[in-house]
Coordinates of C-alpha atoms and ligand atoms in Angstrom, one line a residue:
X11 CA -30.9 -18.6 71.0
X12 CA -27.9 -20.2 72.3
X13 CA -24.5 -21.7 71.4
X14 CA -23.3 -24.7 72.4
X15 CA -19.5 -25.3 72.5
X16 CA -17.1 -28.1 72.7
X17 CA -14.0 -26.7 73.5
X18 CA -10.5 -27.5 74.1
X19 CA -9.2 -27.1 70.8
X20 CA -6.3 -25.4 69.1
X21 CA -7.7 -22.7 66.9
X22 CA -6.3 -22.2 63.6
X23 CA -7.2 -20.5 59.9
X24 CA -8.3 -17.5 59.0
X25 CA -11.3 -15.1 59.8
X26 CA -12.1 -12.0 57.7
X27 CA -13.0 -8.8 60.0
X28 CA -16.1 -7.1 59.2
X29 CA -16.9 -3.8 59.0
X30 CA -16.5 -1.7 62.3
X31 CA -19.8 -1.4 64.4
X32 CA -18.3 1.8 66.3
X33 CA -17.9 3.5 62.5
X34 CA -21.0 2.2 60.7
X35 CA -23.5 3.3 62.8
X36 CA -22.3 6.8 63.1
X37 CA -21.7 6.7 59.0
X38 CA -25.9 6.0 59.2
X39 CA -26.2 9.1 61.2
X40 CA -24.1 11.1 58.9
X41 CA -26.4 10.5 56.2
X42 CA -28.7 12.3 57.3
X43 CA -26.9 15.7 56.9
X44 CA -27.7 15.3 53.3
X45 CA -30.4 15.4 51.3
X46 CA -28.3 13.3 48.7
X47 CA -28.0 9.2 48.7
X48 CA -24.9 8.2 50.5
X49 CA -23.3 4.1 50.0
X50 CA -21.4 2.9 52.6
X51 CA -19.0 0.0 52.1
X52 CA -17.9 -2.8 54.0
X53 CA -21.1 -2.5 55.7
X54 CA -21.3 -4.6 59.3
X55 CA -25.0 -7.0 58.7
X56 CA -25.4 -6.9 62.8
X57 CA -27.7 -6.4 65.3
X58 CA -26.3 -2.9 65.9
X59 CA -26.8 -1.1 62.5
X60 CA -29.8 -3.1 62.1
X61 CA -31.1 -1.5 65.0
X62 CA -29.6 2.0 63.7
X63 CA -31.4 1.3 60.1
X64 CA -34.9 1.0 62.1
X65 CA -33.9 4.6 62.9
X66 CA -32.9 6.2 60.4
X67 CA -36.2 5.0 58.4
X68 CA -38.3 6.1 61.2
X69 CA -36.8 9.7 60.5
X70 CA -37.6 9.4 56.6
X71 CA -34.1 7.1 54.8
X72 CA -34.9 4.8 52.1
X73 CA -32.3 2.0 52.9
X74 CA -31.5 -0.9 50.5
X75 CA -28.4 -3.2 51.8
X76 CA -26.6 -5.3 49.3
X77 CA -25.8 -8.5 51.3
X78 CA -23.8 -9.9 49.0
X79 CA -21.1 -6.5 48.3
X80 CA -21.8 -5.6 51.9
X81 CA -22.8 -2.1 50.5
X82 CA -25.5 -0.2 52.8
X83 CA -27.5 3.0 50.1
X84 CA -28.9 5.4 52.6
X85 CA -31.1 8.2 51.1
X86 CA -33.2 10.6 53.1
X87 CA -34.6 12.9 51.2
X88 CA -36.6 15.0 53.6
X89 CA -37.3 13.9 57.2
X90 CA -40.4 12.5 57.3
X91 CA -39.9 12.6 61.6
X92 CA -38.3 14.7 63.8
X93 CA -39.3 12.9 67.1
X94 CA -38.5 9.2 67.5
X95 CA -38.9 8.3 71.0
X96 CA -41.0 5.6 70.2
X97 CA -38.1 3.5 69.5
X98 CA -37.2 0.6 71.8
X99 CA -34.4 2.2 73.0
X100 CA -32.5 -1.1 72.4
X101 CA -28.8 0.4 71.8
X102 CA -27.3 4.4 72.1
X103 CA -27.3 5.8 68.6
X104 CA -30.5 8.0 68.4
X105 CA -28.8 10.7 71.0
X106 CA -26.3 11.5 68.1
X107 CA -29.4 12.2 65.4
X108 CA -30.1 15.3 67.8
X109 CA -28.0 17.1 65.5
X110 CA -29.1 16.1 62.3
X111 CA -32.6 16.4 63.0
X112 CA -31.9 19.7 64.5
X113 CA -30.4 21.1 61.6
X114 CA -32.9 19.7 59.1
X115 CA -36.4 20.0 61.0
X116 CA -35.3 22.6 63.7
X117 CA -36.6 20.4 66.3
X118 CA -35.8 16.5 67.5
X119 CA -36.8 14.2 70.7
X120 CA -35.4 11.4 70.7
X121 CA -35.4 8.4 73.9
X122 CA -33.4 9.1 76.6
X123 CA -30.5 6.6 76.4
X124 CA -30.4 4.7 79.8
X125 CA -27.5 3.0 81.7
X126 CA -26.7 -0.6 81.2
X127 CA -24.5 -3.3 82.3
X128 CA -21.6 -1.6 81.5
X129 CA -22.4 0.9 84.0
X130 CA -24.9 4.5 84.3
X131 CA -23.3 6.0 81.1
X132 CA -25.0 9.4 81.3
X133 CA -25.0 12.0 78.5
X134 CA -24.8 15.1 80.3
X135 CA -21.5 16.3 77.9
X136 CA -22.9 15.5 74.9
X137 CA -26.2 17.8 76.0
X138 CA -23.7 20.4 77.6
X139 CA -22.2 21.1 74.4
X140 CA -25.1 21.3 72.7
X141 CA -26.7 23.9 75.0
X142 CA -23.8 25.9 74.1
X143 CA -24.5 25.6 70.5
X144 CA -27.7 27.4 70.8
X145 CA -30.0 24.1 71.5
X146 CA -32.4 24.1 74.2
X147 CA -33.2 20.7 75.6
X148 CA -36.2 19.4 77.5
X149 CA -35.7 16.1 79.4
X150 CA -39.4 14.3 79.9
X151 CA -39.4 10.7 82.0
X152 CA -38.7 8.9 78.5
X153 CA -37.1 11.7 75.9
X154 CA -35.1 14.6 75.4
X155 CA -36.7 16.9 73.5
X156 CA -34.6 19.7 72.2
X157 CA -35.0 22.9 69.5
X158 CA -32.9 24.9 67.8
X159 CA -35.5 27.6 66.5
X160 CA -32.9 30.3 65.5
X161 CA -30.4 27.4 64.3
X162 CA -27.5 25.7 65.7
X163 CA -24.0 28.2 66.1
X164 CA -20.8 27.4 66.4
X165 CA -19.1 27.1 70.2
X166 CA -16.1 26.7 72.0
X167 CA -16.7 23.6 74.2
X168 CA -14.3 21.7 76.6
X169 CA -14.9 18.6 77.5
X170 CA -14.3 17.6 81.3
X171 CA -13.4 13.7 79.9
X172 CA -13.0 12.9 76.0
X173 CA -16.3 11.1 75.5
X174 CA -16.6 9.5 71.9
X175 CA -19.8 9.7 71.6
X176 CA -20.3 13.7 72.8
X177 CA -17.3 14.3 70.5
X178 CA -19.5 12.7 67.4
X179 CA -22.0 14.3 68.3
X180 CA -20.7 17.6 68.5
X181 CA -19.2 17.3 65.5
X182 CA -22.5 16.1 63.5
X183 CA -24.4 18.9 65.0
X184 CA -20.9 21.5 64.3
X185 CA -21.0 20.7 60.6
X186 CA -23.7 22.8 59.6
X187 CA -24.1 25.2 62.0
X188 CA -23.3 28.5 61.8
X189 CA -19.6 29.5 62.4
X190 CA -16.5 27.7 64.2
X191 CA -17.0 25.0 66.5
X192 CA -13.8 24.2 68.8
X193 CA -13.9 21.2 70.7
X194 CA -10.6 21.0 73.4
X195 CA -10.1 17.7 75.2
X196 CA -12.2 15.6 72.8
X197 CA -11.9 11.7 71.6
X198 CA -9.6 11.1 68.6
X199 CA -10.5 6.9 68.4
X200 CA -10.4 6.1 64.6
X201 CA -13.7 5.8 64.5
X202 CA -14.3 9.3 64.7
X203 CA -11.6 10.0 62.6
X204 CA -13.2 8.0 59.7
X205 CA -16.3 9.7 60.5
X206 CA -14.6 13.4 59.7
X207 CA -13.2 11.5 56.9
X208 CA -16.7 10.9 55.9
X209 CA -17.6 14.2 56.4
X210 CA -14.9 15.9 54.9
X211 CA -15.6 14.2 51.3
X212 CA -19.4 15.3 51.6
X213 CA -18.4 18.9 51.8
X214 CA -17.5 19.4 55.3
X215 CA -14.3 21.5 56.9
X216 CA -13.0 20.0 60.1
X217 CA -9.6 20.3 61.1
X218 CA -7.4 18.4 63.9
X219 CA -5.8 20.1 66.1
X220 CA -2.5 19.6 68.8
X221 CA -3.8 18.2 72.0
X222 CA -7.1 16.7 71.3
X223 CA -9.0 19.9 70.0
X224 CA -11.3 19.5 66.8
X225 CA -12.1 22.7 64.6
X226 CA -14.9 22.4 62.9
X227 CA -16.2 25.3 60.3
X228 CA -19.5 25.0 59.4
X229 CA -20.7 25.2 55.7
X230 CA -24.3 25.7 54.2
X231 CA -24.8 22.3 52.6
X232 CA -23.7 18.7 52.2
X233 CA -23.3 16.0 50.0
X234 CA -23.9 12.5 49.6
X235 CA -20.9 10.4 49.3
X236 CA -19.4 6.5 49.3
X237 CA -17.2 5.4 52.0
X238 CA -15.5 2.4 53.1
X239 CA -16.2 1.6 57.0
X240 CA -12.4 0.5 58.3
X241 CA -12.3 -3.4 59.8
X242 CA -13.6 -3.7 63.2
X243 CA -10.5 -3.4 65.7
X244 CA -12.6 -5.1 68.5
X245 CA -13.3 -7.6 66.3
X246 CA -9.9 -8.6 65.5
X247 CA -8.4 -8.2 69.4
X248 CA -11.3 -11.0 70.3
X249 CA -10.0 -13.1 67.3
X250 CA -6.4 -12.3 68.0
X251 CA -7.2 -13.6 71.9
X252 CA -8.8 -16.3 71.0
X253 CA -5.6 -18.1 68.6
X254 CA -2.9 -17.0 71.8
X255 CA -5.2 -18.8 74.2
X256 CA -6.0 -21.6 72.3
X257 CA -2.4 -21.7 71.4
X258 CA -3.4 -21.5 67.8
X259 CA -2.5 -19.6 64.7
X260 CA -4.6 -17.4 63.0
X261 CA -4.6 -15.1 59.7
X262 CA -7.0 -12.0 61.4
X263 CA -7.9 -11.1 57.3
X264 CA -8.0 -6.9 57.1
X265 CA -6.7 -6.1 60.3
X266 CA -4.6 -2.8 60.7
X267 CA -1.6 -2.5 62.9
X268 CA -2.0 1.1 63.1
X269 CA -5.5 1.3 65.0
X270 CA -4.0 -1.8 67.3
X271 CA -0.5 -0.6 68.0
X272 CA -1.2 -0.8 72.0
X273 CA -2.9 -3.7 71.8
X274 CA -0.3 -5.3 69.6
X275 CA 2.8 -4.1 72.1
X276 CA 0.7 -5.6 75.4
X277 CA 0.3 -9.2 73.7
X278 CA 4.3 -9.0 73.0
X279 CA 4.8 -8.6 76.6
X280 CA 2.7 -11.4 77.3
X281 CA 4.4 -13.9 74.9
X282 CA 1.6 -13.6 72.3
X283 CA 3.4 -13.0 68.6
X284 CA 1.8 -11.6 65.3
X285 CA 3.2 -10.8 61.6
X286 CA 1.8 -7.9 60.1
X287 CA 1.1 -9.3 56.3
X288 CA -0.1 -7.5 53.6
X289 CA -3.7 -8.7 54.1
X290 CA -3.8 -8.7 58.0
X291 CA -2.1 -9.9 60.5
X292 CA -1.3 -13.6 61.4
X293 CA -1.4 -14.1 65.6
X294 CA 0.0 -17.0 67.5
X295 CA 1.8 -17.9 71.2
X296 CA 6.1 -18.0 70.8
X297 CA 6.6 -18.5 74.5
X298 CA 4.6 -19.8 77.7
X299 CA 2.4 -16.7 78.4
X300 CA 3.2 -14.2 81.5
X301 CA 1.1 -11.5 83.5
X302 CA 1.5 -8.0 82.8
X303 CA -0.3 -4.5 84.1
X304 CA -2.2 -2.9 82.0
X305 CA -5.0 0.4 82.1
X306 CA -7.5 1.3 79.7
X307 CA -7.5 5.0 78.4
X308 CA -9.2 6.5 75.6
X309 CA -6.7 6.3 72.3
X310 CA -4.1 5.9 71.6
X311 CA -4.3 3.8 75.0
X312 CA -5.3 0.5 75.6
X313 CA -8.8 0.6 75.0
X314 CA -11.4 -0.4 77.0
X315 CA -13.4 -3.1 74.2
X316 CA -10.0 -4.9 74.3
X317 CA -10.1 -5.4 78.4
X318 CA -12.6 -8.6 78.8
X319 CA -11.1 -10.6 75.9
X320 CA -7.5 -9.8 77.4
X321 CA -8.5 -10.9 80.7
X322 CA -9.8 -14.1 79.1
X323 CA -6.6 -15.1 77.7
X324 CA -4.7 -13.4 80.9
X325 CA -6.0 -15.9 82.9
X326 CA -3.7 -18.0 81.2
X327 CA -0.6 -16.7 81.9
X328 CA 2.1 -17.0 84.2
X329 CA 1.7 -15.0 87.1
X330 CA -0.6 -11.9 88.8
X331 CA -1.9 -9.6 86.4
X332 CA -3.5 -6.6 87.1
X333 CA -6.1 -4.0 85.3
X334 CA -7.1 -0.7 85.9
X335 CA -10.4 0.0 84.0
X336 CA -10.2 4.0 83.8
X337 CA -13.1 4.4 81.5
X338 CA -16.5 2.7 82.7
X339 CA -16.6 2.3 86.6
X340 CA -18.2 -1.3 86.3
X341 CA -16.8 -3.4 83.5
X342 CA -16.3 -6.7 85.3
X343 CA -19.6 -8.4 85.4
X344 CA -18.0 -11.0 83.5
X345 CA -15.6 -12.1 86.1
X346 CA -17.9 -13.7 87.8
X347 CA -18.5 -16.5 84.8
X348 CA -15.0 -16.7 84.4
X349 CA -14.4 -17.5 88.8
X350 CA -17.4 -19.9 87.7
X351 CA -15.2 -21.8 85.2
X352 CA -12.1 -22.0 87.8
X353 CA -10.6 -18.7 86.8
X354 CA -8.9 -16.6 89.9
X355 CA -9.9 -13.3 89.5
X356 CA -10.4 -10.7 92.4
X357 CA -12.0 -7.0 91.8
X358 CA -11.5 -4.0 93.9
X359 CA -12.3 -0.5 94.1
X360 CA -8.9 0.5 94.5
X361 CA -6.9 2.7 91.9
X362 CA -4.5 -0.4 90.6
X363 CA -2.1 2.2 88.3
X364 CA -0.8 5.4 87.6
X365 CA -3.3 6.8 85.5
X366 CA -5.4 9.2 87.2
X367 CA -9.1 8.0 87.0
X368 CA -12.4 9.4 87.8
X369 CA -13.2 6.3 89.9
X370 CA -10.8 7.5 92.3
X371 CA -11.9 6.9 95.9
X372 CA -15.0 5.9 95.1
X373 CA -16.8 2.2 95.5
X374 CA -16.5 1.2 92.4
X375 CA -14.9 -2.8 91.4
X376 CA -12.9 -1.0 88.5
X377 CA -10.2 -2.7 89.2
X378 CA -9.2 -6.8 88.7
X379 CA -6.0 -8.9 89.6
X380 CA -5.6 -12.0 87.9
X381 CA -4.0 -14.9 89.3
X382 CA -2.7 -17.9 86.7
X383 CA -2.4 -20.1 84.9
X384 CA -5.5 -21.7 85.3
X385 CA -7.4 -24.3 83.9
X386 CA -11.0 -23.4 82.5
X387 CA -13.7 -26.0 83.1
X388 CA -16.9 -26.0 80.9
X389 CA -20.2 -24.1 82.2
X390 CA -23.5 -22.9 81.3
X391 CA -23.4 -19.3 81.4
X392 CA -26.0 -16.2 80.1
X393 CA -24.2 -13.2 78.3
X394 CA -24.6 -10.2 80.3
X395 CA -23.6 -7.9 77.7
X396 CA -21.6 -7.8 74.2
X397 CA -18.3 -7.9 75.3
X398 CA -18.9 -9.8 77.9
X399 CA -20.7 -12.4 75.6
X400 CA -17.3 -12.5 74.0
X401 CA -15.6 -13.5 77.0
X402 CA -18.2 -16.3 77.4
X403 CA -17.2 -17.6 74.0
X404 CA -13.3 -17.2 74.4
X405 CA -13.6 -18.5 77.8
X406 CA -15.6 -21.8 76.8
X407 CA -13.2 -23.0 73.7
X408 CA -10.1 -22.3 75.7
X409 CA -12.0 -24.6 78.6
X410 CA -12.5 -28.4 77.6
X411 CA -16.0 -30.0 77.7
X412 CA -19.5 -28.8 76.6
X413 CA -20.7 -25.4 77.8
X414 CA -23.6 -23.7 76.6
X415 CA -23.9 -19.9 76.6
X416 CA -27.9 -18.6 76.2
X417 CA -28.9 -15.0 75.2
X418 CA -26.1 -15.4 72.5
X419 CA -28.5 -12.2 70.3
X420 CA -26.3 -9.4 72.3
X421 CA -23.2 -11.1 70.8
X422 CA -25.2 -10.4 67.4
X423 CA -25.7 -7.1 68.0
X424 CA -21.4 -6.7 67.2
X425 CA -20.3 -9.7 65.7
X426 CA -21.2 -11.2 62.3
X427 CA -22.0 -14.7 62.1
X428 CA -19.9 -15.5 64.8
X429 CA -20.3 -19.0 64.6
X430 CA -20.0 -19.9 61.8
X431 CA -16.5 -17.7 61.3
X432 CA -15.0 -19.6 64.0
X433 CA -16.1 -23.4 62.5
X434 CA -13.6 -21.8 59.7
X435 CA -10.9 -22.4 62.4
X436 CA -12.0 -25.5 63.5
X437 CA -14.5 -24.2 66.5
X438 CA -17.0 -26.5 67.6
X439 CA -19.5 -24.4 67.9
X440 CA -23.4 -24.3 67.1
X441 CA -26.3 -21.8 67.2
X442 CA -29.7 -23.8 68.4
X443 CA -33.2 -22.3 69.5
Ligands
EPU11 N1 -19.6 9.8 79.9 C1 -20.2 10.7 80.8 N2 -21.0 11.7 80.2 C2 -21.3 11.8 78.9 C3 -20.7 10.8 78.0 C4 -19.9 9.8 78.6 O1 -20.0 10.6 82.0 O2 -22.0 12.7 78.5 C5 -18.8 8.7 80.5 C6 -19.5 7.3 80.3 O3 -20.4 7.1 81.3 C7 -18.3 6.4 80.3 C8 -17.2 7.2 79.6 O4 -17.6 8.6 79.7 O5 -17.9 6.1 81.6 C9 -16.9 6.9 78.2 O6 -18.0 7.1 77.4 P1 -18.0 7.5 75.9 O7 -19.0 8.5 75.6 O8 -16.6 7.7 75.5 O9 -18.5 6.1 75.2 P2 -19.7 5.9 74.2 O10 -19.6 6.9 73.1 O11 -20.9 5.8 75.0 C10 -18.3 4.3 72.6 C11 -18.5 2.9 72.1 C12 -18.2 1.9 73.3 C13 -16.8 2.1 73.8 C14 -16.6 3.6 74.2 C15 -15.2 3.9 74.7 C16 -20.2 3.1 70.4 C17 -21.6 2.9 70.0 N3 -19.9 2.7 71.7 O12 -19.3 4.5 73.7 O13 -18.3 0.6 72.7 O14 -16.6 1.3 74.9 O15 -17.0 4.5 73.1 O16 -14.3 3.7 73.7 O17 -19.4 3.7 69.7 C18 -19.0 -1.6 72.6 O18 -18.7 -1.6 71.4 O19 -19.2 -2.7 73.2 C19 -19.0 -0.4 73.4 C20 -19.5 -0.3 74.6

């Protein structure tokens, strides 16, 4: 499938976020701690938590999703299948049912979650931890297989970087298992805060601590629960780009200023502007735009699913701007389509920042200076990933003419009906075969 998009045009409306991807999928795997049905609202219909349902029913859920309320019911009763390598291994969820599984079957395999264009995204903290807890793992040329024969115990566990997903999974697997859990230098994204949130209504005790460290005591038994997922922040930083680069305005419908304050304070210092209403927040230009420096970090710092959407619009202000991507080490396959489209945009290897960053003195392009303003001619382009799919799309209705953009299913996988949510702000945009 494939979009094809006449750009050029102002942008300007309103677009309602969905659900976030980052939260629901996790939400799935909380579900099946219990034994009791769970609902989750403001469910994201995507490619992403479809893939995650596929999962879950493998390992014994009976899902129905409302389409219409947006409400997912997940019930597993028993688990029906503790190995699930047969998967196709299409996104990274199934590492965090190791837990899960663990507790309720004593034993789980599930595939071993590759690298992809994002970089080699290995899983070694997440399986770390879990050693410590009392799991054995086996790693085969397609799974992991681990067991927990005497149960899962409680741990103290630093992490060497504050991984999301180890820190989910850590706490998934902590929940039930026997005694305190302590996790120093984990993740605190809101994400995983909703997911204790979750947690903490089906029965669990988890406490947040000074300085990134996560107590978790674990308890005999949960219980089902119904949650509201919180509005996709990635979501609404695409959306937001889009109306400042367009020089548009747009109403982004549910989006919250407190899991976007960074983001928010970096588009002020470009010349981007936004009201925080009562039902969102309205974003639109107030002066030419200028460059700025900016480096990812994990939160509260500017995070790294805002980077390739910034970029987009950066290449639209005055001036040289430079990133520093300090969490994956190759994040800028994208830059080539936007050079393709008359963008000016160099990568390096060098450190461009202050933040200390793993990437340090190695080859990696993780950083990118951006020369503008420039004008962005139409192309046809292939996404190369989800984010940077996004970037295609932002990228071809700031530039004026007729691009098409093929392979448009890994923009699915995140975004809901894309398409047709941006015709609501006058996009010309269309989804063919
Ligand atoms: N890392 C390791 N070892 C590990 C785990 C992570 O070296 O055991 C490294 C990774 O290679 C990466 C960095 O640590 O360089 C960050 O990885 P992290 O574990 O924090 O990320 P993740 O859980 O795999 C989630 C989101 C990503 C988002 C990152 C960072 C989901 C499903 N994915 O990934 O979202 O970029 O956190 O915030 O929640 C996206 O939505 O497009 C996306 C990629």
């Amino acid at each position: 499938m494939k979009f094809i998009i006449n750009g050029g045009k102002k942008l300007n409306g309103e677009i309602t976020l969905s659900g976030s991807k980052n939260a629901a999928t996790k939400m799935m795997i909380a579900s099946l701690l219990t034994d009791e049905p769970c609902h989750l609202e403001n469910f994201p219909i995507i490619g992403d938590t479809e893939i995650t349902a596929e999962l879950c029913r493998t390992i014994g859920s009976e899902i129905i999703l409302d389409k219409e309320k947006n409400i997912l019911n997940i019930h597993t009763p028993e688990i029906k299948n503790f190995k699930v390598d047969s998967l196709t291994r299409r996104n990274r969820i199934p590492i965090l049912a190791l837990g899960p599984l663990l507790i309720r079957a004593g034993k789980a395999e599930v595939p071993i979650v590759g690298g992809d264009k994002i970089g080699p995204r290995p899983v070694d903290i997440h399986l770390n931890a879990l050693q410590e807890m009392g799991v054995k793992v086996e790693i085969s040329p397609t799974s992991y297989k681990a067991f927990a024969p005497k149960g899962l115990h409680g741990a103290k566990i630093n992490f060497r970087f504050p991984s999301v997903g180890a820190t989910e999974n850590i706490i998934l697997a902590a929940v039930l298992a026997e005694g305190r859990t302590v996790i120093t230098n984990a993740a605190t994204e809101p994400e995983i805060i909703e997911l204790i949130k979750m947690l903490q209504k089906m029965g669990a005790i988890i406490e947040l601590g000074a300085n990134r460290a996560i107590y978790i005591d674990g308890v005999k038994k949960l219980k089902g629960v119904t949650h509201e997922i919180i509005p996709d922040r990635m979501e609404a930083a695409s959306f937001a780009c889009l109306a400042v680069a367009t020089d548009g305005k747009i109403l982004i419908k549910k989006a919250r200023q407190e899991d976007m304050i960074t983001f928010l304070n970096a588009l002020r210092k470009i010349g981007g502007e936004y009201e925080v209403t009562n039902g969102g927040i309205i974003f639109y230009r107030s002066t030419p735009l200028k460059a700025i420096k900016i480096e990812t970090d994990t939160h509260p710092g500017f995070m790294t699913d805002w980077q390739q959407p910034f970029v987009a619009l950066l290449t639209q202000a005055n001036g040289i701007s430079e990133i520093h991507e300090t969490i994956y080490e190759d994040r800028f396959g994208y830059v080539q389509d936007l050079n393709l489209m008359g963008a000016e945009i160099k990568v390096l290897s060098k450190c461009l920042g202050e933040l200390s960053c793993r990437f340090n003195g190695k080859n990696f392009l993780h950083s990118a200076v951006i020369k503008g303003p420039t004008p962005l001619h139409s192309a046809n382009l292939v996404v190369r990933d989800l984010r940077s799919g996004i970037v295609n799309v932002i990228a071809t209705l700031i530039a004026g003419g007729q691009s098409m953009i093929e392979g448009i299913d890994e923009i699915d996988r995140g975004y809901f009906k894309l398409d047709e949510r941006l015709r609501n702000v006058g996009a010309e945009i269309e989804r063919v075969e």
